[in-house]
Short mmCIF file of C-alpha atoms (C1' of nucleotides) in Angstrom, two decimals:
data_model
loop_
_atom_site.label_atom_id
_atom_site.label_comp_id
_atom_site.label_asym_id
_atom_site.label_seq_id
_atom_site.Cartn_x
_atom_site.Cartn_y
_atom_site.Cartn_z
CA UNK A 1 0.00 0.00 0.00
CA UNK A 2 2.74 2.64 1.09
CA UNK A 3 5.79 1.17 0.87
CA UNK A 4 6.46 2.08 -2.85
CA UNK A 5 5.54 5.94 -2.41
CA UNK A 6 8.80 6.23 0.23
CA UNK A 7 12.23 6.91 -1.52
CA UNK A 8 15.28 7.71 0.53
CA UNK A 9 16.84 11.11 -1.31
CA UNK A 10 19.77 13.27 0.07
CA UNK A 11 22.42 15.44 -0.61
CA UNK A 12 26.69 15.25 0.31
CA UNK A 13 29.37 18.29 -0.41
CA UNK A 14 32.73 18.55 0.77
CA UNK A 15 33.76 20.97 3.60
CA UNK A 16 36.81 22.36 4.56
CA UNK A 17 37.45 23.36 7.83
CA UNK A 18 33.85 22.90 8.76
CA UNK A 19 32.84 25.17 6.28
CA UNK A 20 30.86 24.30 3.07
CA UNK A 21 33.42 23.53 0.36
CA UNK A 22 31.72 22.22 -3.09
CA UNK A 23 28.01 21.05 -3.45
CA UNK A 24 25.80 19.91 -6.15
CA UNK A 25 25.85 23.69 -7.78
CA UNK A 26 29.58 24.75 -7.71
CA UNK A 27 30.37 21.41 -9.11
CA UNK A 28 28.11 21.83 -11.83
CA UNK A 29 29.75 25.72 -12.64
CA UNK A 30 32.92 24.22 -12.48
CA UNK A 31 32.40 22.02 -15.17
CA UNK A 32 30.73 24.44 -17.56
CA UNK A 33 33.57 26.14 -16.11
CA UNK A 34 36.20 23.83 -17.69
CA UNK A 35 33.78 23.36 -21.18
CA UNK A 36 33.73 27.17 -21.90
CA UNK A 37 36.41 28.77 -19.95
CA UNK A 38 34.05 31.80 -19.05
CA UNK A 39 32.78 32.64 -15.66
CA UNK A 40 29.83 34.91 -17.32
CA UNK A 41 29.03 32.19 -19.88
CA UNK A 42 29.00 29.15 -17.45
CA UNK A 43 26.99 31.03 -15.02
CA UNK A 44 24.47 32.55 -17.86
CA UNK A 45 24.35 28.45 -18.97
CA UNK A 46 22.88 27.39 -15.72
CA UNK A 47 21.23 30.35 -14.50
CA UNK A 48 23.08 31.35 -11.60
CA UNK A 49 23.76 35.08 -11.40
CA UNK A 50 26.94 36.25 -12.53
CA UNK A 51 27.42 37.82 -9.21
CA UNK A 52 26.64 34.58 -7.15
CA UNK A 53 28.87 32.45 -9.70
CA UNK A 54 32.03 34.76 -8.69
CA UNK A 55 31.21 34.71 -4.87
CA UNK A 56 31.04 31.16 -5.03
CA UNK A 57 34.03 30.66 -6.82
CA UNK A 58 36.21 33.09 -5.22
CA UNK A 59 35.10 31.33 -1.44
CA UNK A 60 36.27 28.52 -3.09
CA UNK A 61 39.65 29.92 -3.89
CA UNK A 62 40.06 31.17 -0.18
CA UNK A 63 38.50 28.12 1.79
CA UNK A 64 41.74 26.06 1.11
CA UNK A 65 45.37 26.94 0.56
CA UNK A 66 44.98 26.22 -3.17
CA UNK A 67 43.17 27.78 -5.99
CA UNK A 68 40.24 26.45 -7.92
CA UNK A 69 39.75 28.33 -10.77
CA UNK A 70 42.01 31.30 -12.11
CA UNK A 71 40.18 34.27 -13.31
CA UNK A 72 42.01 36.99 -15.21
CA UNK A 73 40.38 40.10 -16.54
CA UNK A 74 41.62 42.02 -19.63
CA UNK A 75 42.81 41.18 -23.04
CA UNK A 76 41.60 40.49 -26.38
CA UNK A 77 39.08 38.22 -24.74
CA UNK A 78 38.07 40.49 -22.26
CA UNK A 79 39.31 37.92 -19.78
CA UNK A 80 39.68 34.51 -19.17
CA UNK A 81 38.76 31.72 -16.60
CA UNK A 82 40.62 28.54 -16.08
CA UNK A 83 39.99 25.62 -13.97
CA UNK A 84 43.16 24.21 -12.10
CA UNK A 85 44.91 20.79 -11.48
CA UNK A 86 43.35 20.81 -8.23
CA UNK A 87 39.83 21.90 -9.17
CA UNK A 88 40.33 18.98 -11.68
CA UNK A 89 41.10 16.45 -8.84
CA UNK A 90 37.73 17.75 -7.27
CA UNK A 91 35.61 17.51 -9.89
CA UNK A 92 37.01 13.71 -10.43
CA UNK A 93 36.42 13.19 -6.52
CA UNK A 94 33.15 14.51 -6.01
CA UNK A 95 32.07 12.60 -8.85
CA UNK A 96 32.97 9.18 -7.69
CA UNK A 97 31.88 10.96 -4.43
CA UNK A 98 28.31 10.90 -5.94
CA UNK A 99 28.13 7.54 -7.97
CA UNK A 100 28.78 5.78 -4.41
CA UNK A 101 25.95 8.19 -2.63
CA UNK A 102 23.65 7.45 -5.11
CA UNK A 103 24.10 3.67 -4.95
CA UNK A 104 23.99 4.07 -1.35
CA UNK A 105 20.65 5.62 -1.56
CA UNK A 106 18.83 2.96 -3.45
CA UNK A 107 20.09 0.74 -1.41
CA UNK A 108 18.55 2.20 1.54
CA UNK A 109 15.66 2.55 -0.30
CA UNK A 110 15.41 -0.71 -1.31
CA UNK A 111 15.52 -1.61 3.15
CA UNK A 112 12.17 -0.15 2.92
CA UNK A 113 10.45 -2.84 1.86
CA UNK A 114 8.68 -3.80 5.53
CA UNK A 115 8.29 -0.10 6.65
CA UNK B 1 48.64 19.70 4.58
CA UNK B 2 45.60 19.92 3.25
CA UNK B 3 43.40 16.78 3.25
CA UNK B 4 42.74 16.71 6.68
CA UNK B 5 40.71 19.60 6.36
CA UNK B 6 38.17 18.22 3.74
CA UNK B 7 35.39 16.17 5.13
CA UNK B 8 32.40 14.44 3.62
CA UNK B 9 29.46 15.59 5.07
CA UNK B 10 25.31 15.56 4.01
CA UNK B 11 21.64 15.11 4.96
CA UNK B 12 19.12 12.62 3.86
CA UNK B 13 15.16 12.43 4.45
CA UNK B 14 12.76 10.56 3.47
CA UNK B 15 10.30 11.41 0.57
CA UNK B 16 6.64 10.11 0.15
CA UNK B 17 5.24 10.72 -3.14
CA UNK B 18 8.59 12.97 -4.64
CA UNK B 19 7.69 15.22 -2.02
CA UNK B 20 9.88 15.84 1.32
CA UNK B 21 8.74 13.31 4.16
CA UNK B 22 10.83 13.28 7.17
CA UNK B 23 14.29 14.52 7.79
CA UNK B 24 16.52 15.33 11.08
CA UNK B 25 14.61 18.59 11.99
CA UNK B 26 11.20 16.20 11.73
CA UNK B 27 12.52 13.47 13.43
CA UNK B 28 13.98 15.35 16.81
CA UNK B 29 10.05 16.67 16.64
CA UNK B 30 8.56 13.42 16.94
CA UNK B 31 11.63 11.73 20.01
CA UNK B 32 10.40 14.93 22.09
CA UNK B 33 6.32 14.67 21.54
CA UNK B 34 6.97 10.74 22.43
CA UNK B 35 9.16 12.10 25.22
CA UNK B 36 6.45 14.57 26.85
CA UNK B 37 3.10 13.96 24.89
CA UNK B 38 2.67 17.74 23.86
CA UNK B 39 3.11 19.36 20.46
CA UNK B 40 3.66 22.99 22.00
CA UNK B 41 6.28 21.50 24.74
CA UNK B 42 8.24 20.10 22.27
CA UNK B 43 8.58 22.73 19.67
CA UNK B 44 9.45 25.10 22.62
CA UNK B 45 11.93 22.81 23.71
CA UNK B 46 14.15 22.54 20.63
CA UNK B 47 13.31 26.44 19.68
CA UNK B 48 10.58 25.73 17.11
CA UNK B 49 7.93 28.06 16.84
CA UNK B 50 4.76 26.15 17.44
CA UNK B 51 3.11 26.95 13.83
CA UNK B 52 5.79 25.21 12.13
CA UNK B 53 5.84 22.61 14.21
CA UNK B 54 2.18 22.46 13.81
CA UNK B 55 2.35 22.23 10.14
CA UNK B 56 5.74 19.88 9.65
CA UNK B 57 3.03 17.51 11.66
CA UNK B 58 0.35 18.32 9.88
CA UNK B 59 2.68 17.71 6.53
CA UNK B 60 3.50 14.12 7.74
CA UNK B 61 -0.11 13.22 8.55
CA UNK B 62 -1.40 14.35 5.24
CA UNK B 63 1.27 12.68 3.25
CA UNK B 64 0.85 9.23 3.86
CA UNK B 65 -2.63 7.53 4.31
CA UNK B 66 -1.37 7.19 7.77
CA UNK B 67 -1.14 9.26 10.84
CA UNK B 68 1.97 9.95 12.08
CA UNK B 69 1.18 11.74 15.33
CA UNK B 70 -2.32 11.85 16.92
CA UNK B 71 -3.50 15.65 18.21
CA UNK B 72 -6.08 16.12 20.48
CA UNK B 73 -7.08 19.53 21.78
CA UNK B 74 -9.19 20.08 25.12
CA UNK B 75 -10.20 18.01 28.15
CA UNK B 76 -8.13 18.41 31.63
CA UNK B 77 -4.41 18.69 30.11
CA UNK B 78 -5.36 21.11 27.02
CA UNK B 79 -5.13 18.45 24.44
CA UNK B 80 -2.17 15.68 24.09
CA UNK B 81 0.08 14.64 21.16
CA UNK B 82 0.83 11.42 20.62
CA UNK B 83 3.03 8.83 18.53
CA UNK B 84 1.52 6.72 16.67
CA UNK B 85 2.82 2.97 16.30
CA UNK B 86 3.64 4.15 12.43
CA UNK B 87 5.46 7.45 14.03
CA UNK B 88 7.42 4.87 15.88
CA UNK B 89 8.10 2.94 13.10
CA UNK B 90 9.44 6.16 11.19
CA UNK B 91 11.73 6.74 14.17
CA UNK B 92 13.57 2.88 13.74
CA UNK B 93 13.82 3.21 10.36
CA UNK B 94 15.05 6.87 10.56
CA UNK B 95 17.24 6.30 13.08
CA UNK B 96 19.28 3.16 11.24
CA UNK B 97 19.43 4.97 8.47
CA UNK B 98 20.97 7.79 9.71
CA UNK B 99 23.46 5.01 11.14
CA UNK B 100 24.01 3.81 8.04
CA UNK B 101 24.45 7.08 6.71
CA UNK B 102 27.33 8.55 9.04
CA UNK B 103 29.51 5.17 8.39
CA UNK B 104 29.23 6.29 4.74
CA UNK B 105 30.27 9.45 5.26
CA UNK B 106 33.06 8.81 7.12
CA UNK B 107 33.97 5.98 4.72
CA UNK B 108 34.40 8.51 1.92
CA UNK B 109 35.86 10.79 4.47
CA UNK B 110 39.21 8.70 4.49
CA UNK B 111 39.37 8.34 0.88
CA UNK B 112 39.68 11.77 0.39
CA UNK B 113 43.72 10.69 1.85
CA UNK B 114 44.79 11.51 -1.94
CA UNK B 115 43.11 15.02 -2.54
"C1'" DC C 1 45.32 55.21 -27.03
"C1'" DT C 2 40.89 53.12 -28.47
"C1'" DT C 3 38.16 49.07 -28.52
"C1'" DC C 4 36.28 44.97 -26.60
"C1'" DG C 5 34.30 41.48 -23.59
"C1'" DT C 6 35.26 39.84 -19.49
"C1'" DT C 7 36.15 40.07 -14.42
"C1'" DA C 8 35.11 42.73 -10.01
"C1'" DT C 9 32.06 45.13 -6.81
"C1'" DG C 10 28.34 47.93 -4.83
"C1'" DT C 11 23.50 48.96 -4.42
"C1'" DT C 12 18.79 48.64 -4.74
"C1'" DG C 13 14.35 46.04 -5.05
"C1'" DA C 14 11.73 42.01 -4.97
"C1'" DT C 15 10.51 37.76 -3.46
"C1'" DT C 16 10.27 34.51 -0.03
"C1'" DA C 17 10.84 32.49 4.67
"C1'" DA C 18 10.43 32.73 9.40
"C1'" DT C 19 8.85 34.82 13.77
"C1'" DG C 20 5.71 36.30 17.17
"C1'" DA C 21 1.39 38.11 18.73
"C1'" DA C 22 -3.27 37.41 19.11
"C1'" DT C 23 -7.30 34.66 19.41
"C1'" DA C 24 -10.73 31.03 18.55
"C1'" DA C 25 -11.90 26.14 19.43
"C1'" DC C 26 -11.93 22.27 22.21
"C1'" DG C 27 -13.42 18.98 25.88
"C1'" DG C 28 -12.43 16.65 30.30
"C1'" DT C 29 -12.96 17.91 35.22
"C1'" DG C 30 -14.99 19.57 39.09
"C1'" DC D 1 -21.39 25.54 32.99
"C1'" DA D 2 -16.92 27.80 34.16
"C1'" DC D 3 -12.00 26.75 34.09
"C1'" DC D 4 -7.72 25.37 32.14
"C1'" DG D 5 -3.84 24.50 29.03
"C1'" DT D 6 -3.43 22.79 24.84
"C1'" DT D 7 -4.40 22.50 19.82
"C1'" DA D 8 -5.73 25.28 15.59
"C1'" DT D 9 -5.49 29.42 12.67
"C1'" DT D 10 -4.97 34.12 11.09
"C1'" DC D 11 -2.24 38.16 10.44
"C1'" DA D 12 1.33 41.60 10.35
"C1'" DT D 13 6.03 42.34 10.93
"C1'" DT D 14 10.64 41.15 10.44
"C1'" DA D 15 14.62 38.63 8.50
"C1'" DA D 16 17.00 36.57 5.11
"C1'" DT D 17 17.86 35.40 0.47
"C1'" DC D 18 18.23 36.25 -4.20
"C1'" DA D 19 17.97 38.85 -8.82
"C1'" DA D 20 18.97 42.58 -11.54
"C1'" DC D 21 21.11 46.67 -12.70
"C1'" DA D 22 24.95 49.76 -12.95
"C1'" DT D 23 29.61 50.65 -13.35
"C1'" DA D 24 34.56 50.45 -12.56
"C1'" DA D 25 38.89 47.88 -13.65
"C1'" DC D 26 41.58 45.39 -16.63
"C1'" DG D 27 44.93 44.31 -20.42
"C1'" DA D 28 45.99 42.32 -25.05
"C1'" DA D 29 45.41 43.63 -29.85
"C1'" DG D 30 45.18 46.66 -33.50
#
DNA sequence: CTTCGTTATGTTGATTAATGAATAACGGTG
DNA sequence: CACCGTTATTCATTAATCAACATAACGAAG
């Protein structure tokens, strides 16, 4: 009668120092990000607000010791915005990060057979 | 120097029908009207205002085709909350999930060794 | 030294969420 | 049938969040 309505959903990011790192959304500008090296464009993509898309990323480049993304202004292109080793290392983490939630989650689901 | 400042943190609920069920702020709710039988005791206890505790129960009750929480009002006490054996049920299952949940977490938490 | 499109930053307004006050409704008990 | 403390519900105010606009700063290329 019920059981099948009842899903077990969630969500996991990465903090550092007990402060929110990366979540669903910066992970998401990151790799739009990476695809179009703009931080206008990637945030126009997804519909995040230029201003919010540069807040984010710049707490990201102060939360650790290392940068994320490098954003220069100027030049022909008007400027340019380039994800790093290390953001690449996150992106690859948070991802496997994510597979194994999700798997987790329909497995717990799946407990919920005699609730 | 800088891994062991990541960590792996989240939250999971529990939908019913694609729509939110029952998470943490829910489930401390329902210990404390088990714990003292009264809706406004136990919002005022962990600093909820009584309307939103009032609707997160109402919420739950309307959900499912089962009650979660039984509310009375009048008669010598006022009225009385009280846990139904499905609320209690929710609890078990809420509560080993959660479990299950923070072993994950800190499962992934040690993988992040090679960030 | 002008042009260009981007990054960088402040400010205002709008939308939404949450809080608290106030009050009606209820029904055992005496 | 009056009392009591709780449940039930409305309403206005506040708080917090977010979106949008405006504009300065920048630097390579021509």
């Amino acid at each position: 009668m019920c059981k099948e309505n009842f899903s077990i959903v969630g969500r996991i990011w990465i903090n550092c120092n007990d402060d929110s790192f990366i979540g669903n959304g910066k992970i998401e500008l990151l790799e739009r990000i990476k695809q179009l090296g703009s931080l206008r464009k990637a945030a126009a993509e997804m519909k995040m607000s230029y201003r919010q898309a540069w807040i984010n990323i710049d707490k990201m480049n102060k939360a650790s010791n290392k940068q994320v993304v490098i954003l220069k202004r100027g030049g022909r292109e008007g400027g340019i915005a380039q994800i790093t080793e290390f953001g690449e290392k996150i992106l690859i983490t948070y991802k496997n990060l994510q597979s194994d939630f999700e798997v987790f989650l329909t497995e717990q689901t799946k407990k919920l057979n005699d609730i």
